[in-house]
CSV table of C-alpha atoms in Angstrom, one decimal:
chain,number,residue,atom,x,y,z
A,101,MET,CA,84.7,87.0,68.3
A,102,LEU,CA,87.5,88.9,66.8
A,103,SER,CA,91.0,89.5,68.2
A,104,PRO,CA,92.5,91.6,65.4
A,105,LEU,CA,95.7,90.6,63.7
A,106,PRO,CA,98.2,92.9,62.0
A,107,ALA,CA,97.3,94.2,58.6
A,108,LEU,CA,100.1,92.0,57.3
A,109,ALA,CA,97.9,89.0,58.1
A,110,VAL,CA,95.3,90.4,55.7
A,111,MET,CA,97.8,89.9,52.9
A,112,ALA,CA,98.4,86.4,54.0
A,113,ILE,CA,95.3,85.1,52.2
A,114,MET,CA,95.8,87.2,49.1
A,115,ILE,CA,98.6,85.2,47.5
A,116,TRP,CA,96.8,81.9,48.3
A,117,PRO,CA,95.6,81.1,44.8
A,118,SER,CA,99.1,80.8,43.6
A,119,ALA,CA,100.0,78.6,46.5
A,120,ALA,CA,97.1,76.2,46.5
A,121,SER,CA,95.6,76.0,43.0
A,122,ALA,CA,95.1,72.5,41.7
A,123,THR,CA,96.8,71.1,38.6
A,124,PRO,CA,94.7,71.9,35.5
A,125,ARG,CA,92.7,68.9,34.3
A,126,ALA,CA,90.5,68.4,31.3
A,127,PRO,CA,87.1,66.8,32.0
A,128,THR,CA,86.4,63.4,30.4
A,129,ASP,CA,82.6,63.6,30.6
A,130,ASP,CA,80.4,66.3,29.1
A,131,HIS,CA,78.1,66.1,32.1
A,132,GLU,CA,80.9,66.5,34.7
A,133,VAL,CA,80.3,69.5,37.0
A,134,ILE,CA,83.5,71.5,37.1
A,135,GLU,CA,82.5,74.4,39.4
A,136,ARG,CA,79.3,75.6,41.0
A,137,LEU,CA,78.9,79.4,40.9
A,138,PRO,CA,77.3,81.1,43.9
A,139,SER,CA,73.6,81.9,43.4
A,140,ARG,CA,73.3,85.3,45.0
A,141,LEU,CA,71.6,88.5,43.9
A,142,PRO,CA,73.9,91.4,43.2
A,143,GLY,CA,74.6,93.3,46.4
A,144,ALA,CA,73.6,90.4,48.7
A,145,GLY,CA,75.7,89.7,51.7
A,146,PRO,CA,78.2,86.8,51.9
A,147,ARG,CA,76.6,83.4,51.9
A,148,ARG,CA,77.3,81.0,54.8
A,149,VAL,CA,79.3,77.9,53.8
A,150,SER,CA,77.9,74.5,54.8
A,151,VAL,CA,80.4,71.7,55.4
A,152,ALA,CA,77.8,69.1,56.6
A,153,VAL,CA,78.1,67.0,53.4
A,154,PRO,CA,80.2,63.9,54.2
A,155,SER,CA,81.4,63.5,50.6
A,156,ALA,CA,82.9,67.0,50.7
A,157,VAL,CA,85.3,66.1,53.4
A,158,ALA,CA,86.5,63.1,51.4
A,159,ASP,CA,87.4,65.1,48.4
A,160,LEU,CA,90.6,67.0,48.7
A,161,HIS,CA,89.9,69.7,46.1
A,162,ARG,CA,86.3,70.3,47.4
A,163,SER,CA,87.5,70.3,51.0
A,164,LEU,CA,90.2,72.9,50.3
A,165,THR,CA,87.6,75.1,48.5
A,166,LEU,CA,85.2,74.8,51.4
A,167,ALA,CA,87.9,75.6,54.0
A,168,ARG,CA,89.2,78.6,52.0
A,169,GLN,CA,85.7,80.0,51.7
A,170,SER,CA,85.1,79.6,55.4
A,171,ILE,CA,88.4,81.3,56.2
A,172,GLU,CA,87.4,84.2,54.0
A,173,GLN,CA,84.0,84.3,55.7
A,174,ALA,CA,85.6,84.2,59.2
A,175,ARG,CA,87.6,87.3,58.3
A,176,ARG,CA,84.6,89.1,57.1
A,177,SER,CA,82.3,88.1,60.0
A,178,GLY,CA,84.5,87.8,63.0
A,179,ASP,CA,82.4,84.8,64.0
A,180,PRO,CA,84.5,82.0,65.5
A,181,ARG,CA,82.0,79.4,64.1
A,182,ASP,CA,83.3,80.2,60.7
A,183,TRP,CA,86.8,79.0,61.8
A,184,GLY,CA,85.1,75.9,63.1
A,185,ARG,CA,83.5,75.3,59.7
A,186,ALA,CA,86.9,75.7,58.0
A,187,GLN,CA,88.3,73.1,60.5
A,188,ALA,CA,85.4,70.8,59.8
A,189,ALA,CA,86.1,70.9,56.1
A,190,LEU,CA,89.6,69.5,56.8
A,191,ALA,CA,88.5,67.1,59.4
A,192,ARG,CA,89.8,64.1,57.6
A,193,TRP,CA,93.4,65.5,57.7
A,194,TRP,CA,93.2,67.7,60.8
A,195,ALA,CA,95.4,65.5,63.1
A,196,ASP,CA,97.5,64.0,60.3
A,197,PRO,CA,101.1,65.3,60.3
A,198,GLN,CA,101.5,63.9,56.8
A,199,ALA,CA,98.5,65.7,55.4
A,200,PRO,CA,98.9,67.1,51.8
A,201,ALA,CA,100.9,70.4,51.9
A,202,PRO,CA,97.9,72.6,50.8
A,203,VAL,CA,95.9,71.1,53.7
A,204,ARG,CA,98.7,71.9,56.1
A,205,LEU,CA,98.9,75.5,54.8
A,206,LEU,CA,95.1,76.0,55.3
A,207,ARG,CA,95.3,74.2,58.7
A,208,ALA,CA,98.0,76.6,59.8
A,209,THR,CA,95.8,79.6,58.7
A,210,ILE,CA,92.9,78.2,60.6
A,211,ARG,CA,95.0,77.6,63.7
A,212,GLN,CA,96.2,81.2,63.4
A,213,GLY,CA,92.6,82.4,63.3
A,214,GLN,CA,91.9,80.3,66.4
A,215,HIS,CA,94.9,81.7,68.2
A,216,ASP,CA,96.7,78.4,68.3
A,217,PHE,CA,100.0,80.1,67.3
A,218,ALA,CA,102.2,77.2,68.3
A,219,GLY,CA,100.2,74.7,66.2
A,220,ALA,CA,100.2,77.1,63.2
A,221,LEU,CA,103.9,77.6,63.4
A,222,ALA,CA,104.6,73.9,63.6
A,223,ASP,CA,102.8,73.4,60.2
A,224,LEU,CA,104.4,76.5,58.7
A,225,ASP,CA,107.9,75.6,59.6
A,226,ARG,CA,107.6,72.3,57.8
A,227,LEU,CA,106.1,73.9,54.8
A,228,LEU,CA,109.2,76.0,54.2
A,229,ALA,CA,110.9,72.9,52.9
A,230,GLU,CA,108.2,72.2,50.2
A,231,PRO,CA,109.2,72.4,46.5
A,232,ALA,CA,106.3,74.6,45.4
A,233,ILE,CA,107.5,78.2,45.5
A,234,GLY,CA,104.0,79.7,45.8
A,235,LEU,CA,103.1,77.5,48.8
A,236,ARG,CA,106.5,78.4,50.5
A,237,ALA,CA,105.8,82.1,50.0
A,238,GLN,CA,102.4,81.8,51.6
A,239,ALA,CA,103.8,79.9,54.5
A,240,GLU,CA,106.6,82.5,55.0
A,241,LEU,CA,104.2,85.4,55.0
A,242,THR,CA,101.7,83.7,57.4
A,243,ARG,CA,104.6,82.8,59.6
A,244,ALA,CA,105.9,86.3,59.7
A,245,SER,CA,102.5,87.7,60.6
A,246,ILE,CA,102.3,85.3,63.6
A,247,HIS,CA,105.8,86.3,64.8
A,248,GLN,CA,104.7,89.9,64.6
A,249,VAL,CA,101.6,89.3,66.6
A,250,GLN,CA,103.8,87.7,69.3
A,251,GLY,CA,106.1,90.7,69.3
A,252,ARG,CA,109.0,88.6,67.9
A,253,TYR,CA,110.1,91.2,65.4
A,254,ALA,CA,113.5,89.8,64.6
A,255,GLU,CA,111.9,86.5,63.4
A,256,ALA,CA,109.2,88.4,61.5
A,257,ARG,CA,111.9,90.5,59.8
A,258,GLU,CA,113.9,87.4,58.8
A,259,GLY,CA,110.8,85.9,57.1
A,260,CYS,CA,110.0,89.2,55.2
A,261,GLU,CA,113.6,89.6,54.1
A,262,HIS,CA,113.4,86.1,52.6
A,263,LEU,CA,110.2,87.0,50.8
A,264,ALA,CA,111.8,90.2,49.5
A,265,GLY,CA,114.9,88.4,48.3
A,266,ALA,CA,115.9,86.7,45.1
A,267,GLY,CA,114.5,83.3,46.1
A,268,TYR,CA,110.9,84.6,45.6
A,269,ALA,CA,111.5,87.1,42.8
A,270,ALA,CA,109.8,84.9,40.3
A,271,LEU,CA,106.5,85.5,42.0
A,272,GLY,CA,106.7,89.2,41.2
A,273,MET,CA,104.8,92.0,43.0
A,274,ALA,CA,102.2,89.7,44.5
A,275,VAL,CA,104.9,88.7,47.0
A,276,GLN,CA,107.2,91.7,46.8
A,277,VAL,CA,104.6,94.3,47.8
A,278,PRO,CA,103.6,92.6,51.1
A,279,ALA,CA,107.2,91.7,51.8
A,280,ARG,CA,108.3,95.3,51.4
A,281,ALA,CA,105.4,96.6,53.4
A,282,CYS,CA,106.3,94.2,56.2
A,283,LEU,CA,109.9,95.4,56.2
A,284,ALA,CA,108.7,99.1,56.3
A,285,GLU,CA,106.3,98.4,59.2
A,286,LEU,CA,108.9,96.4,61.1
A,287,GLY,CA,111.5,99.1,60.5
A,288,GLN,CA,109.3,101.6,62.4
A,289,LEU,CA,108.3,99.1,65.1
A,290,GLN,CA,111.9,98.3,65.8
A,291,GLY,CA,113.1,101.9,65.7
A,292,ARG,CA,115.1,101.4,62.5
A,293,LEU,CA,113.1,103.9,60.5
A,294,ASN,CA,111.4,107.1,61.6
A,295,GLU,CA,107.7,107.5,60.9
A,296,ARG,CA,108.2,109.7,57.8
A,297,ARG,CA,110.6,107.3,56.1
A,298,ALA,CA,108.5,104.2,56.9
A,299,ASP,CA,105.3,106.0,55.7
A,300,ALA,CA,107.0,107.0,52.4
A,301,ALA,CA,108.1,103.4,51.8
A,302,LEU,CA,104.5,102.2,52.3
A,303,ALA,CA,103.0,105.0,50.2
A,304,ALA,CA,105.3,104.1,47.3
A,305,LEU,CA,103.9,100.5,47.2
A,306,GLY,CA,100.4,101.4,46.0
A,307,GLY,CA,97.6,103.9,45.3
A,308,SER,CA,95.2,105.6,47.6
A,309,ASP,CA,92.6,102.8,46.9
A,310,ASP,CA,94.8,100.2,48.7
A,311,ALA,CA,92.9,99.9,51.9
A,312,TRP,CA,95.3,97.5,53.6
A,313,LEU,CA,98.3,99.9,52.9
A,314,ALA,CA,96.2,102.8,54.2
A,315,LEU,CA,95.7,100.8,57.3
A,316,LEU,CA,99.4,100.1,57.8
A,317,ARG,CA,100.1,103.8,57.3
A,318,ALA,CA,97.3,104.8,59.7
A,319,GLU,CA,98.6,102.6,62.5
A,320,LEU,CA,102.1,103.8,61.9
A,321,ALA,CA,100.8,107.5,62.1
A,322,ALA,CA,98.8,106.7,65.3
A,323,ARG,CA,101.8,105.2,67.0
A,324,SER,CA,103.8,108.3,66.1
A,325,GLY,CA,101.0,110.7,67.2
A,326,ARG,CA,100.5,112.1,63.7
A,327,ALA,CA,97.3,113.9,62.9
A,328,ARG,CA,97.1,112.3,59.4
A,329,ALA,CA,96.2,109.0,61.1
A,330,GLY,CA,92.5,110.1,60.9
A,331,ALA,CA,92.4,110.5,57.1
A,332,LEU,CA,94.3,107.2,56.6
A,333,PHE,CA,91.9,105.3,58.9
A,334,ALA,CA,89.0,106.8,56.9
A,335,ALA,CA,90.7,105.5,53.7
A,336,ALA,CA,91.3,102.1,55.3
A,337,THR,CA,87.5,101.7,56.1
A,338,ALA,CA,86.1,103.2,52.9
A,339,GLY,CA,84.2,101.0,50.5
A,340,ASP,CA,81.4,98.5,50.9
A,341,ALA,CA,83.2,95.8,52.9
A,342,PRO,CA,86.0,97.2,55.1
A,343,SER,CA,87.9,94.7,57.2
A,344,LEU,CA,86.8,94.1,60.8
A,345,TYR,CA,90.4,94.8,61.8
A,346,ALA,CA,90.4,98.2,60.1
A,347,LEU,CA,87.0,99.1,61.7
A,348,ALA,CA,88.2,98.1,65.2
A,349,ALA,CA,91.5,100.0,64.7
A,350,ARG,CA,89.7,103.2,63.5
A,351,ALA,CA,87.1,102.9,66.4
A,352,ASP,CA,89.9,102.6,68.9
A,353,TRP,CA,91.6,105.7,67.4
A,354,LEU,CA,88.3,107.7,67.7
A,355,LEU,CA,87.6,106.6,71.2
A,356,GLU,CA,91.2,107.5,72.3
A,357,ARG,CA,90.4,111.0,71.1
A,358,HIS,CA,87.1,111.2,72.9
A,359,ARG,CA,85.0,111.1,69.8
A,360,PRO,CA,82.5,108.5,70.7
A,361,ALA,CA,79.6,109.7,68.5
A,362,GLU,CA,81.8,109.1,65.4
A,363,ALA,CA,82.9,105.7,66.7
A,364,GLU,CA,79.3,104.7,67.3
A,365,ARG,CA,78.2,105.7,63.9
A,366,LEU,CA,81.1,103.9,62.3
A,367,LEU,CA,80.2,100.6,64.0
A,368,ARG,CA,76.4,100.8,63.8
A,369,GLY,CA,75.0,97.8,62.0
A,370,TYR,CA,77.9,95.4,62.6
A,371,GLU,CA,76.1,92.9,64.8
A,372,GLY,CA,78.2,89.7,64.1
A,373,ALA,CA,81.6,90.6,65.6
A,374,ASP,CA,81.9,90.9,69.4
A,375,ALA,CA,85.1,93.1,69.0
A,376,LEU,CA,83.1,95.7,67.1
A,377,LEU,CA,80.1,95.4,69.4
A,378,LEU,CA,82.5,95.9,72.4
A,379,ARG,CA,83.8,99.1,70.9
A,380,ARG,CA,80.3,100.4,70.1
A,381,ALA,CA,79.3,99.7,73.7
A,382,ILE,CA,82.3,101.7,74.9
A,383,ALA,CA,81.2,104.5,72.6
A,384,LEU,CA,77.7,104.3,74.0
A,385,ARG,CA,79.0,104.3,77.6
A,386,GLN,CA,80.9,107.5,76.8
A,387,LEU,CA,77.7,109.0,75.4
A,388,ALA,CA,75.4,107.7,78.0
A,389,ALA,CA,75.9,110.5,80.5
A,390,GLY,CA,74.2,113.0,78.2
A,391,SER,CA,71.9,110.7,76.2
A,392,PRO,CA,69.1,108.6,77.6
A,393,LYS,CA,68.9,106.9,74.2
A,394,ALA,CA,72.5,105.8,74.3
A,395,ASN,CA,72.1,104.6,77.9
A,396,ALA,CA,69.0,102.5,76.8
A,397,GLU,CA,71.0,100.9,73.9
A,398,LEU,CA,74.0,100.2,76.1
A,399,GLU,CA,72.3,97.9,78.6
A,400,PRO,CA,71.3,95.0,76.3
A,401,LEU,CA,74.5,95.3,74.3
A,402,GLN,CA,76.6,95.0,77.5
A,403,ALA,CA,74.5,92.0,78.6
A,404,ARG,CA,75.0,90.3,75.2
A,405,LEU,CA,78.8,90.8,75.4
A,406,GLN,CA,78.8,89.4,79.0
A,407,ALA,CA,77.0,86.3,77.8
A,408,SER,CA,79.4,85.9,74.9
A,409,PHE,CA,82.5,86.2,77.2
A,410,ASP,CA,80.9,83.8,79.7
A,411,ALA,CA,80.3,81.2,77.0
A,412,ALA,CA,83.9,81.5,75.8
A,413,LEU,CA,85.1,80.8,79.3
A,414,ALA,CA,82.7,77.9,79.7
A,415,ARG,CA,84.3,76.4,76.5
A,416,GLY,CA,87.7,76.9,78.0
A,417,ASP,CA,88.5,79.5,75.3
A,418,ARG,CA,90.9,82.0,76.8
A,419,SER,CA,92.2,83.3,73.5
A,420,HIS,CA,90.2,86.6,73.6
A,421,ALA,CA,91.6,88.0,76.8
A,422,ARG,CA,92.3,91.3,75.0
A,423,GLU,CA,88.6,92.0,74.5
A,424,GLN,CA,87.7,90.7,77.9
A,425,ALA,CA,90.3,93.0,79.5
A,426,LEU,CA,88.9,96.0,77.6
A,427,PHE,CA,85.4,95.0,78.6
A,428,ALA,CA,86.4,94.8,82.3
A,429,LEU,CA,88.2,98.2,82.1
A,430,GLU,CA,85.8,100.3,80.1
A,431,LEU,CA,82.4,98.8,80.8
A,432,GLN,CA,82.6,97.0,84.2
A,433,GLY,CA,84.8,99.5,85.9
A,434,ASP,CA,87.0,96.7,87.3
A,435,PRO,CA,90.6,97.6,86.6
A,436,ASP,CA,91.9,94.7,88.8
A,437,ALA,CA,90.1,92.1,86.6
A,438,SER,CA,91.2,94.0,83.5
A,439,LEU,CA,94.8,93.9,84.6
A,440,ALA,CA,94.8,90.2,85.3
A,441,LEU,CA,93.3,89.6,81.8
A,442,ALA,CA,95.7,92.0,80.1
A,443,GLU,CA,98.6,90.2,81.8
A,444,THR,CA,97.3,86.8,80.5
A,445,ASN,CA,96.9,88.2,77.0
A,446,TRP,CA,100.4,89.7,77.1
A,447,ALA,CA,101.9,86.3,77.9
A,448,TRP,CA,101.3,85.2,74.3
A,449,GLN,CA,100.1,88.2,72.2
A,450,ARG,CA,102.2,91.3,72.0
A,451,GLU,CA,100.9,93.8,69.5
A,452,PRO,CA,101.1,97.5,70.2
A,453,ALA,CA,97.4,97.4,71.2
A,454,ASP,CA,98.2,94.7,73.8
A,455,ALA,CA,101.0,96.8,75.2
A,456,LEU,CA,98.9,99.9,75.5
A,457,LEU,CA,96.0,98.0,77.1
A,458,LEU,CA,98.3,96.4,79.8
A,459,LEU,CA,99.8,99.8,80.6
A,460,ARG,CA,96.4,101.5,80.9
A,461,ALA,CA,95.0,98.6,83.0
A,462,ALA,CA,98.1,98.8,85.3
A,463,GLU,CA,97.7,102.5,85.9
A,464,ALA,CA,93.9,102.2,86.4
A,465,ALA,CA,94.5,99.5,89.0
A,466,GLY,CA,97.0,101.6,90.8
A,467,ARG,CA,99.8,99.2,90.0
A,468,PRO,CA,102.0,100.9,87.3
A,469,GLU,CA,104.8,98.6,88.1
A,470,ALA,CA,102.8,95.8,86.5
A,471,GLY,CA,103.5,97.5,83.2
A,472,GLU,CA,107.2,96.9,83.5
A,473,PRO,CA,107.2,93.8,81.3
A,474,VAL,CA,105.9,95.9,78.5
A,475,ARG,CA,108.5,98.6,79.0
A,476,ARG,CA,111.3,96.0,79.1
A,477,TRP,CA,110.0,94.4,75.9
A,478,ALA,CA,109.9,97.8,74.3
A,479,ARG,CA,113.5,98.5,75.2
A,480,GLU,CA,114.6,95.2,73.8
A,481,GLN,CA,112.7,95.7,70.6
A,482,GLY,CA,113.5,99.4,70.1
A,483,PHE,CA,109.8,100.1,70.1
A,484,SER,CA,108.1,103.3,71.0
A,485,ASP,CA,104.5,104.5,71.0
A,486,ALA,CA,103.3,108.1,71.4
A,487,ARG,CA,100.0,106.8,72.8
A,488,TRP,CA,101.5,105.3,75.9
A,489,PRO,CA,100.4,107.0,79.1
A,490,PRO,CA,103.1,108.6,81.3
A,491,ARG,CA,104.4,106.5,84.1
A,492,ILE,CA,102.9,107.4,87.4
A,493,THR,CA,103.6,106.2,91.0
A,494,PRO,CA,101.2,104.0,93.0
A,495,LYS,CA,100.7,106.9,95.5
A,496,ARG,CA,99.1,109.1,92.8
A,497,ALA,CA,97.0,106.4,91.2
A,498,SER,CA,93.4,105.6,92.0
A,499,ARG,CA,92.2,102.0,92.4
A,500,ARG,CA,89.2,102.9,90.2
A,501,SER,CA,90.4,105.9,88.2
A,502,GLY,CA,87.6,105.8,85.6
A,503,ASP,CA,88.7,106.7,82.1
A,504,PRO,CA,92.3,105.3,81.9
A,505,SER,CA,93.1,107.1,78.6
């Protein structure tokens, strides 16, 4: 199940090789296996990583490799089991506060993916004192992305300013580009930069083929109500393997504009990530009134999502309240349940999408005053979003108002 993170988090894995590579070593035996290459046919899908070999966990280098591969797979698949595989690869050190620094960095990344933000930050804060500059840079970037997810923009900005400063200049553009992108995005989120200046700063960092930069620019344009968001979202999802976060963000943009047929086509074939299945189900719901075929496809998809959410609750996993709130609002027609879930989600995750969802759920439930924590946070942060619905009074609201957008 995917709860999308900011595009900055996509960059957090990209400077990892400089932070975690092992010291070069010459083999002493001609028969020693140095590396095993993946045995896949060209064009084949990503291979599942097995961590069920006991000896792999005992070997630091092998365990780091397995964990890193599982992290990459989790980000491609949206399957929480891949985060579990990554954790299993580090089982020997998982509860060890004195684990080797590369283990603690990957452990923090896994905890971030599992929405254990407090645990991730505890590891990352300690890593900032490590001597290895690449490892510190990776920790700083991951830490900033978590602060941004939590709506703590001042802390996120502080980390990105450190990355953009002289202390990390030796790492070159591999660090400077994400640091500057972070500062441009936060400048708009905090009201320090208008949309055009922030967009120009992002556009100057790369070419049109940089999907993650296109995604940042698309989200910025969407928050500002700019029509160019559509072309930028298309660029962000171009290619053979677009990120799940980009696909979900583009689908949300299409659904907000009542373009469900395009959203459904975009998400068709992505069967592994519940967040994408949820948005496809919402698209089918919007299409169902005039399409018996869409209605027939919707029923089993909705049942599958319900089973997945029920299983998460049975495990005690309440980290995906955003998706559950959206499910209750758009598919179950239960704005009261959606509001309760959106409030739970807002308590620890405060991205623009979380703010928008809480406001919509509050209005659909006839309780616009429940959105006041979002408005108060926005005033404190200097944040604004053109997508926010106008504030209405309880007298005018309907308890089940249907489409809250």
